[in-house]
PDB file of C-alpha atoms in Angstrom:
ATOM      1  CA  UNK A 412      16.603-130.203  17.592  1.00  0.00           C
ATOM      2  CA  UNK A 413      15.272-131.916  14.549  1.00  0.00           C
ATOM      3  CA  UNK A 414      17.456-135.010  15.293  1.00  0.00           C
ATOM      4  CA  UNK A 415      17.030-135.292  19.136  1.00  0.00           C
ATOM      5  CA  UNK A 416      14.026-134.444  21.323  1.00  0.00           C
ATOM      6  CA  UNK A 417      14.448-133.304  24.910  1.00  0.00           C
ATOM      7  CA  UNK A 418      13.877-136.707  26.481  1.00  0.00           C
ATOM      8  CA  UNK A 419      16.664-138.224  24.267  1.00  0.00           C
ATOM      9  CA  UNK A 420      19.144-135.581  25.200  1.00  0.00           C
ATOM     10  CA  UNK A 421      18.360-135.964  28.875  1.00  0.00           C
ATOM     11  CA  UNK A 422      18.947-139.702  28.555  1.00  0.00           C
ATOM     12  CA  UNK A 423      22.257-139.237  26.760  1.00  0.00           C
ATOM     13  CA  UNK A 424      23.399-136.633  29.298  1.00  0.00           C
ATOM     14  CA  UNK A 425      22.530-139.035  32.179  1.00  0.00           C
ATOM     15  CA  UNK A 426      24.652-141.723  30.386  1.00  0.00           C
ATOM     16  CA  UNK A 427      27.627-139.411  30.007  1.00  0.00           C
ATOM     17  CA  UNK A 428      27.345-138.392  33.742  1.00  0.00           C
ATOM     18  CA  UNK A 429      27.200-142.034  34.825  1.00  0.00           C
ATOM     19  CA  UNK A 430      30.231-142.884  32.742  1.00  0.00           C
ATOM     20  CA  UNK A 431      32.282-139.879  34.000  1.00  0.00           C
ATOM     21  CA  UNK A 432      31.286-140.553  37.697  1.00  0.00           C
ATOM     22  CA  UNK A 433      32.269-144.230  37.405  1.00  0.00           C
ATOM     23  CA  UNK A 434      35.582-143.297  35.733  1.00  0.00           C
ATOM     24  CA  UNK A 435      36.325-140.732  38.448  1.00  0.00           C
ATOM     25  CA  UNK A 436      35.512-143.148  41.212  1.00  0.00           C
ATOM     26  CA  UNK A 437      37.589-145.987  39.735  1.00  0.00           C
ATOM     27  CA  UNK A 438      40.443-144.640  37.689  1.00  0.00           C
ATOM     28  CA  UNK A 439      41.874-148.117  37.123  1.00  0.00           C
ATOM     29  CA  UNK A 440      38.666-149.536  35.707  1.00  0.00           C
ATOM     30  CA  UNK A 441      38.803-150.965  32.233  1.00  0.00           C
ATOM     31  CA  UNK A 442      36.842-148.803  29.724  1.00  0.00           C
ATOM     32  CA  UNK A 443      34.805-151.873  28.793  1.00  0.00           C
ATOM     33  CA  UNK A 444      33.715-152.306  32.417  1.00  0.00           C
ATOM     34  CA  UNK A 445      32.512-148.741  32.905  1.00  0.00           C
ATOM     35  CA  UNK A 446      28.687-148.261  33.028  1.00  0.00           C
ATOM     36  CA  UNK A 447      27.069-146.168  30.381  1.00  0.00           C
ATOM     37  CA  UNK A 448      23.506-146.293  31.841  1.00  0.00           C
ATOM     38  CA  UNK A 449      22.105-145.090  35.150  1.00  0.00           C
ATOM     39  CA  UNK A 450      21.005-148.010  37.382  1.00  0.00           C
ATOM     40  CA  UNK A 451      17.302-147.291  36.725  1.00  0.00           C
ATOM     41  CA  UNK A 452      17.735-147.374  32.943  1.00  0.00           C
ATOM     42  CA  UNK A 453      19.898-150.435  33.023  1.00  0.00           C
ATOM     43  CA  UNK A 454      17.198-152.257  35.117  1.00  0.00           C
ATOM     44  CA  UNK A 455      14.532-151.199  32.658  1.00  0.00           C
ATOM     45  CA  UNK A 456      16.555-152.502  29.622  1.00  0.00           C
ATOM     46  CA  UNK A 457      17.757-155.760  31.216  1.00  0.00           C
ATOM     47  CA  UNK A 458      14.773-156.690  33.498  1.00  0.00           C
ATOM     48  CA  UNK A 459      11.625-154.710  32.833  1.00  0.00           C
ATOM     49  CA  UNK A 460      11.613-154.846  28.982  1.00  0.00           C
ATOM     50  CA  UNK A 461      12.384-158.653  29.178  1.00  0.00           C
ATOM     51  CA  UNK A 462       9.858-159.537  31.781  1.00  0.00           C
ATOM     52  CA  UNK A 463       7.757-161.494  29.367  1.00  0.00           C
ATOM     53  CA  UNK A 464       7.108-164.523  31.509  1.00  0.00           C
ATOM     54  CA  UNK A 465       3.537-165.769  31.211  1.00  0.00           C
ATOM     55  CA  UNK A 466       1.618-168.842  32.315  1.00  0.00           C
ATOM     56  CA  UNK A 467       1.737-171.517  29.605  1.00  0.00           C
ATOM     57  CA  UNK A 468      -1.294-173.882  29.371  1.00  0.00           C
ATOM     58  CA  UNK A 469      -0.790-177.601  29.759  1.00  0.00           C
ATOM     59  CA  UNK A 470      -1.675-178.195  26.108  1.00  0.00           C
ATOM     60  CA  UNK A 471      -0.214-179.905  23.029  1.00  0.00           C
ATOM     61  CA  UNK A 472       0.654-178.252  19.732  1.00  0.00           C
ATOM     62  CA  UNK A 473      -2.253-179.938  18.060  1.00  0.00           C
ATOM     63  CA  UNK A 474      -4.566-178.961  20.871  1.00  0.00           C
ATOM     64  CA  UNK A 475      -3.710-175.346  20.417  1.00  0.00           C
ATOM     65  CA  UNK A 476      -4.309-175.633  16.687  1.00  0.00           C
ATOM     66  CA  UNK A 477      -7.715-177.188  17.354  1.00  0.00           C
ATOM     67  CA  UNK A 478      -8.631-174.460  19.802  1.00  0.00           C
ATOM     68  CA  UNK A 479      -7.831-171.888  17.074  1.00  0.00           C
ATOM     69  CA  UNK A 480      -9.846-173.763  14.600  1.00  0.00           C
ATOM     70  CA  UNK A 481     -12.920-173.691  16.791  1.00  0.00           C
ATOM     71  CA  UNK A 482     -12.731-169.977  16.992  1.00  0.00           C
ATOM     72  CA  UNK A 483     -11.650-169.203  13.404  1.00  0.00           C
ATOM     73  CA  UNK A 484     -12.574-172.299  11.250  1.00  0.00           C
ATOM     74  CA  UNK A 485     -12.624-170.336   7.939  1.00  0.00           C
ATOM     75  CA  UNK A 486      -9.348-168.484   8.518  1.00  0.00           C
ATOM     76  CA  UNK A 487      -6.417-169.520   6.387  1.00  0.00           C
ATOM     77  CA  UNK A 488      -4.117-171.731   8.433  1.00  0.00           C
ATOM     78  CA  UNK A 489      -1.395-172.660   6.056  1.00  0.00           C
ATOM     79  CA  UNK A 490      -0.251-171.576   2.587  1.00  0.00           C
ATOM     80  CA  UNK A 491       2.171-173.213   0.224  1.00  0.00           C
ATOM     81  CA  UNK A 492       2.988-172.960  -3.562  1.00  0.00           C
ATOM     82  CA  UNK A 493       0.011-175.261  -4.395  1.00  0.00           C
ATOM     83  CA  UNK A 494      -2.556-173.269  -2.464  1.00  0.00           C
ATOM     84  CA  UNK A 495      -3.966-172.815   1.095  1.00  0.00           C
ATOM     85  CA  UNK A 496      -5.999-174.569   3.740  1.00  0.00           C
ATOM     86  CA  UNK A 497      -8.409-173.099   6.295  1.00  0.00           C
ATOM     87  CA  UNK A 498      -8.183-174.274   9.884  1.00  0.00           C
ATOM     88  CA  UNK A 499     -11.293-176.407   9.339  1.00  0.00           C
ATOM     89  CA  UNK A 500      -9.821-178.025   6.164  1.00  0.00           C
ATOM     90  CA  UNK A 501      -6.472-178.552   7.902  1.00  0.00           C
ATOM     91  CA  UNK A 502      -8.057-180.373  10.840  1.00  0.00           C
ATOM     92  CA  UNK A 503     -10.211-182.515   8.564  1.00  0.00           C
ATOM     93  CA  UNK A 504      -6.955-183.563   6.774  1.00  0.00           C
ATOM     94  CA  UNK A 505      -5.114-184.167  10.075  1.00  0.00           C
ATOM     95  CA  UNK A 506      -7.978-186.397  11.300  1.00  0.00           C
ATOM     96  CA  UNK A 507      -7.955-188.405   8.049  1.00  0.00           C
ATOM     97  CA  UNK A 508      -4.215-188.924   8.098  1.00  0.00           C
ATOM     98  CA  UNK A 509      -4.297-189.861  11.854  1.00  0.00           C
ATOM     99  CA  UNK A 510      -6.893-192.463  11.188  1.00  0.00           C
ATOM    100  CA  UNK A 511      -4.655-193.985   8.529  1.00  0.00           C
ATOM    101  CA  UNK A 512      -1.642-193.868  10.849  1.00  0.00           C
ATOM    102  CA  UNK A 513      -3.503-195.581  13.661  1.00  0.00           C
ATOM    103  CA  UNK A 514      -4.745-198.293  11.146  1.00  0.00           C
ATOM    104  CA  UNK A 515      -1.086-199.006  10.429  1.00  0.00           C
ATOM    105  CA  UNK A 516      -0.115-199.333  14.084  1.00  0.00           C
ATOM    106  CA  UNK A 517       1.054-195.856  15.028  1.00  0.00           C
ATOM    107  CA  UNK A 518       0.424-194.737  18.563  1.00  0.00           C
ATOM    108  CA  UNK A 519       1.987-193.826  21.893  1.00  0.00           C
ATOM    109  CA  UNK A 520       5.508-195.107  22.062  1.00  0.00           C
ATOM    110  CA  UNK A 521       6.055-195.200  18.372  1.00  0.00           C
ATOM    111  CA  UNK A 522       8.137-192.930  16.164  1.00  0.00           C
ATOM    112  CA  UNK A 523       6.849-192.213  12.654  1.00  0.00           C
ATOM    113  CA  UNK A 524       9.349-190.795  10.107  1.00  0.00           C
ATOM    114  CA  UNK A 525       8.246-188.066   7.634  1.00  0.00           C
ATOM    115  CA  UNK A 526      10.184-187.385   4.403  1.00  0.00           C
ATOM    116  CA  UNK A 527       8.075-184.783   2.576  1.00  0.00           C
ATOM    117  CA  UNK A 528       8.774-181.402   1.128  1.00  0.00           C
ATOM    118  CA  UNK A 529       7.625-178.462   3.261  1.00  0.00           C
ATOM    119  CA  UNK A 530       3.992-177.759   2.547  1.00  0.00           C
ATOM    120  CA  UNK A 531       0.421-178.418   3.569  1.00  0.00           C
ATOM    121  CA  UNK A 532       0.742-182.235   3.504  1.00  0.00           C
ATOM    122  CA  UNK A 533       3.947-182.050   5.560  1.00  0.00           C
ATOM    123  CA  UNK A 534       2.310-179.912   8.319  1.00  0.00           C
ATOM    124  CA  UNK A 535      -0.874-182.003   8.292  1.00  0.00           C
ATOM    125  CA  UNK A 536       1.207-185.227   8.569  1.00  0.00           C
ATOM    126  CA  UNK A 537       3.208-183.836  11.589  1.00  0.00           C
ATOM    127  CA  UNK A 538      -0.039-182.860  13.392  1.00  0.00           C
ATOM    128  CA  UNK A 539      -1.633-186.259  12.492  1.00  0.00           C
ATOM    129  CA  UNK A 540       1.312-188.148  14.019  1.00  0.00           C
ATOM    130  CA  UNK A 541       0.977-186.120  17.237  1.00  0.00           C
ATOM    131  CA  UNK A 542      -2.730-186.640  17.347  1.00  0.00           C
ATOM    132  CA  UNK A 543      -2.386-190.405  17.280  1.00  0.00           C
ATOM    133  CA  UNK A 544       0.078-190.185  20.196  1.00  0.00           C
ATOM    134  CA  UNK A 545       3.252-190.911  18.310  1.00  0.00           C
ATOM    135  CA  UNK A 546       6.450-188.827  17.869  1.00  0.00           C
ATOM    136  CA  UNK A 547       7.585-187.581  14.450  1.00  0.00           C
ATOM    137  CA  UNK A 548      10.986-187.909  12.954  1.00  0.00           C
ATOM    138  CA  UNK A 549      11.538-185.406  10.096  1.00  0.00           C
ATOM    139  CA  UNK A 550      13.779-186.426   7.205  1.00  0.00           C
ATOM    140  CA  UNK A 551      14.969-183.981   4.570  1.00  0.00           C
ATOM    141  CA  UNK A 552      14.252-185.328   1.018  1.00  0.00           C
ATOM    142  CA  UNK A 553      17.401-183.518  -0.067  1.00  0.00           C
ATOM    143  CA  UNK A 554      19.685-185.527   2.253  1.00  0.00           C
ATOM    144  CA  UNK A 555      21.599-188.486   0.889  1.00  0.00           C
ATOM    145  CA  UNK A 556      19.706-191.775   0.926  1.00  0.00           C
ATOM    146  CA  UNK A 557      22.423-193.296   3.066  1.00  0.00           C
ATOM    147  CA  UNK A 558      21.935-190.725   5.815  1.00  0.00           C
ATOM    148  CA  UNK A 559      18.205-191.190   5.755  1.00  0.00           C
ATOM    149  CA  UNK A 560      18.539-194.988   5.813  1.00  0.00           C
ATOM    150  CA  UNK A 561      20.896-194.749   8.869  1.00  0.00           C
ATOM    151  CA  UNK A 562      18.509-192.505  10.703  1.00  0.00           C
ATOM    152  CA  UNK A 563      15.502-194.880  10.079  1.00  0.00           C
ATOM    153  CA  UNK A 564      17.559-197.840  11.292  1.00  0.00           C
ATOM    154  CA  UNK A 565      19.043-196.061  14.278  1.00  0.00           C
ATOM    155  CA  UNK A 566      15.648-194.836  15.372  1.00  0.00           C
ATOM    156  CA  UNK A 567      14.096-198.249  14.862  1.00  0.00           C
ATOM    157  CA  UNK A 568      11.398-196.667  12.679  1.00  0.00           C
ATOM    158  CA  UNK A 569       8.809-199.065  11.117  1.00  0.00           C
ATOM    159  CA  UNK A 570       6.625-196.495   9.426  1.00  0.00           C
ATOM    160  CA  UNK A 571       7.797-193.805   6.936  1.00  0.00           C
ATOM    161  CA  UNK A 572       5.358-191.240   5.396  1.00  0.00           C
ATOM    162  CA  UNK A 573       6.796-190.181   1.973  1.00  0.00           C
ATOM    163  CA  UNK A 574       6.051-189.773  -1.661  1.00  0.00           C
ATOM    164  CA  UNK A 575       7.440-192.590  -3.761  1.00  0.00           C
ATOM    165  CA  UNK A 576      10.191-190.345  -5.256  1.00  0.00           C
ATOM    166  CA  UNK A 577      11.439-189.575  -1.700  1.00  0.00           C
ATOM    167  CA  UNK A 578      11.107-193.111  -0.185  1.00  0.00           C
ATOM    168  CA  UNK A 579      14.107-194.842   1.265  1.00  0.00           C
ATOM    169  CA  UNK A 580      14.329-198.623   1.129  1.00  0.00           C
ATOM    170  CA  UNK A 581      15.093-199.841   4.684  1.00  0.00           C
ATOM    171  CA  UNK A 582      14.621-203.234   6.352  1.00  0.00           C
ATOM    172  CA  UNK A 583      11.399-203.409   8.367  1.00  0.00           C
ATOM    173  CA  UNK A 584      10.158-200.062   7.223  1.00  0.00           C
ATOM    174  CA  UNK A 585       6.729-199.629   5.629  1.00  0.00           C
ATOM    175  CA  UNK A 586       6.484-196.577   3.338  1.00  0.00           C
ATOM    176  CA  UNK A 587       3.158-194.975   2.799  1.00  0.00           C
ATOM    177  CA  UNK A 588       2.125-191.769   1.106  1.00  0.00           C
ATOM    178  CA  UNK A 589      -0.267-189.148   2.587  1.00  0.00           C
ATOM    179  CA  UNK A 590      -2.728-189.961  -0.037  1.00  0.00           C
ATOM    180  CA  UNK A 591      -2.700-193.641   0.959  1.00  0.00           C
ATOM    181  CA  UNK A 592      -3.272-192.778   4.553  1.00  0.00           C
ATOM    182  CA  UNK A 593      -6.481-190.817   3.810  1.00  0.00           C
ATOM    183  CA  UNK A 594      -9.719-192.689   3.886  1.00  0.00           C
ATOM    184  CA  UNK A 595      -8.906-195.153   6.572  1.00  0.00           C
ATOM    185  CA  UNK A 596     -11.329-195.841   9.408  1.00  0.00           C
ATOM    186  CA  UNK A 597      -9.886-196.123  12.829  1.00  0.00           C
ATOM    187  CA  UNK A 598     -10.725-194.823  16.301  1.00  0.00           C
ATOM    188  CA  UNK A 599      -8.693-191.776  17.333  1.00  0.00           C
ATOM    189  CA  UNK A 600      -7.624-190.725  20.750  1.00  0.00           C
ATOM    190  CA  UNK A 601      -9.335-187.655  22.158  1.00  0.00           C
ATOM    191  CA  UNK A 602      -6.054-185.850  22.504  1.00  0.00           C
ATOM    192  CA  UNK A 603      -2.321-186.473  22.818  1.00  0.00           C
ATOM    193  CA  UNK A 604      -0.817-186.230  26.282  1.00  0.00           C
ATOM    194  CA  UNK A 605       1.062-182.966  26.884  1.00  0.00           C
ATOM    195  CA  UNK A 606       3.956-185.014  28.491  1.00  0.00           C
ATOM    196  CA  UNK A 607       4.290-187.396  25.572  1.00  0.00           C
ATOM    197  CA  UNK A 608       7.400-187.151  23.280  1.00  0.00           C
ATOM    198  CA  UNK A 609       6.652-184.927  20.297  1.00  0.00           C
ATOM    199  CA  UNK A 610       9.504-185.348  17.947  1.00  0.00           C
ATOM    200  CA  UNK A 611      12.976-186.900  17.368  1.00  0.00           C
ATOM    201  CA  UNK A 612      15.523-184.875  15.477  1.00  0.00           C
ATOM    202  CA  UNK A 613      18.982-186.069  14.306  1.00  0.00           C
ATOM    203  CA  UNK A 614      22.173-183.915  14.502  1.00  0.00           C
ATOM    204  CA  UNK A 615      24.216-183.312  11.362  1.00  0.00           C
ATOM    205  CA  UNK A 616      26.802-185.935  12.236  1.00  0.00           C
ATOM    206  CA  UNK A 617      29.660-183.541  11.499  1.00  0.00           C
ATOM    207  CA  UNK A 618      31.698-184.876  14.499  1.00  0.00           C
ATOM    208  CA  UNK A 619      30.786-188.618  13.806  1.00  0.00           C
ATOM    209  CA  UNK A 620      27.429-190.399  13.306  1.00  0.00           C
ATOM    210  CA  UNK A 621      24.230-188.415  13.472  1.00  0.00           C
ATOM    211  CA  UNK A 622      22.615-188.622  16.973  1.00  0.00           C
ATOM    212  CA  UNK A 623      18.964-188.457  17.810  1.00  0.00           C
ATOM    213  CA  UNK A 624      17.808-185.876  20.368  1.00  0.00           C
TER     214      UNK A 624
END
């Protein structure tokens, strides 16, 4: 017909036959427990279609971005309301920000907080934090200052990347903008370790205080 082709009708008929055979074989079976697919089709839907396992390289997020940049340096990597960056421009910004972070003591074993609106600078800052071996702690500029201050103190953060309007005053925390990080000169590691912590995210705190995971 115009609505169903032969293969579809055969599949529907096989489903009805499977359902009726199971009902006849087990009259007391709950309707919800009766099969509506032949075993072969069920196996295809549940196993074959979902057999998407693939070997994953021992790589970092930043490393994968760099590999893509080597192959497609002039391809647009990120777009926000202010414009776009190619992969080559994004990596240049990442390296500049990372140098500034390292010059301010960021590195393996450190957590660097980021309180920036979503956009090119936000993404480049996250990748820069990873590149210098630290872990990032994202803070939402829209969250109350009290919550952001608690998270900074609880995570023992000493460095916060934020624009002045979104900065939170917290004891022992140095606030620096992305613009202030650029232009520093500091040696960078060749690559972050794949087994190093990447980020620290805090729960909503709806059942008590926010908790870092």
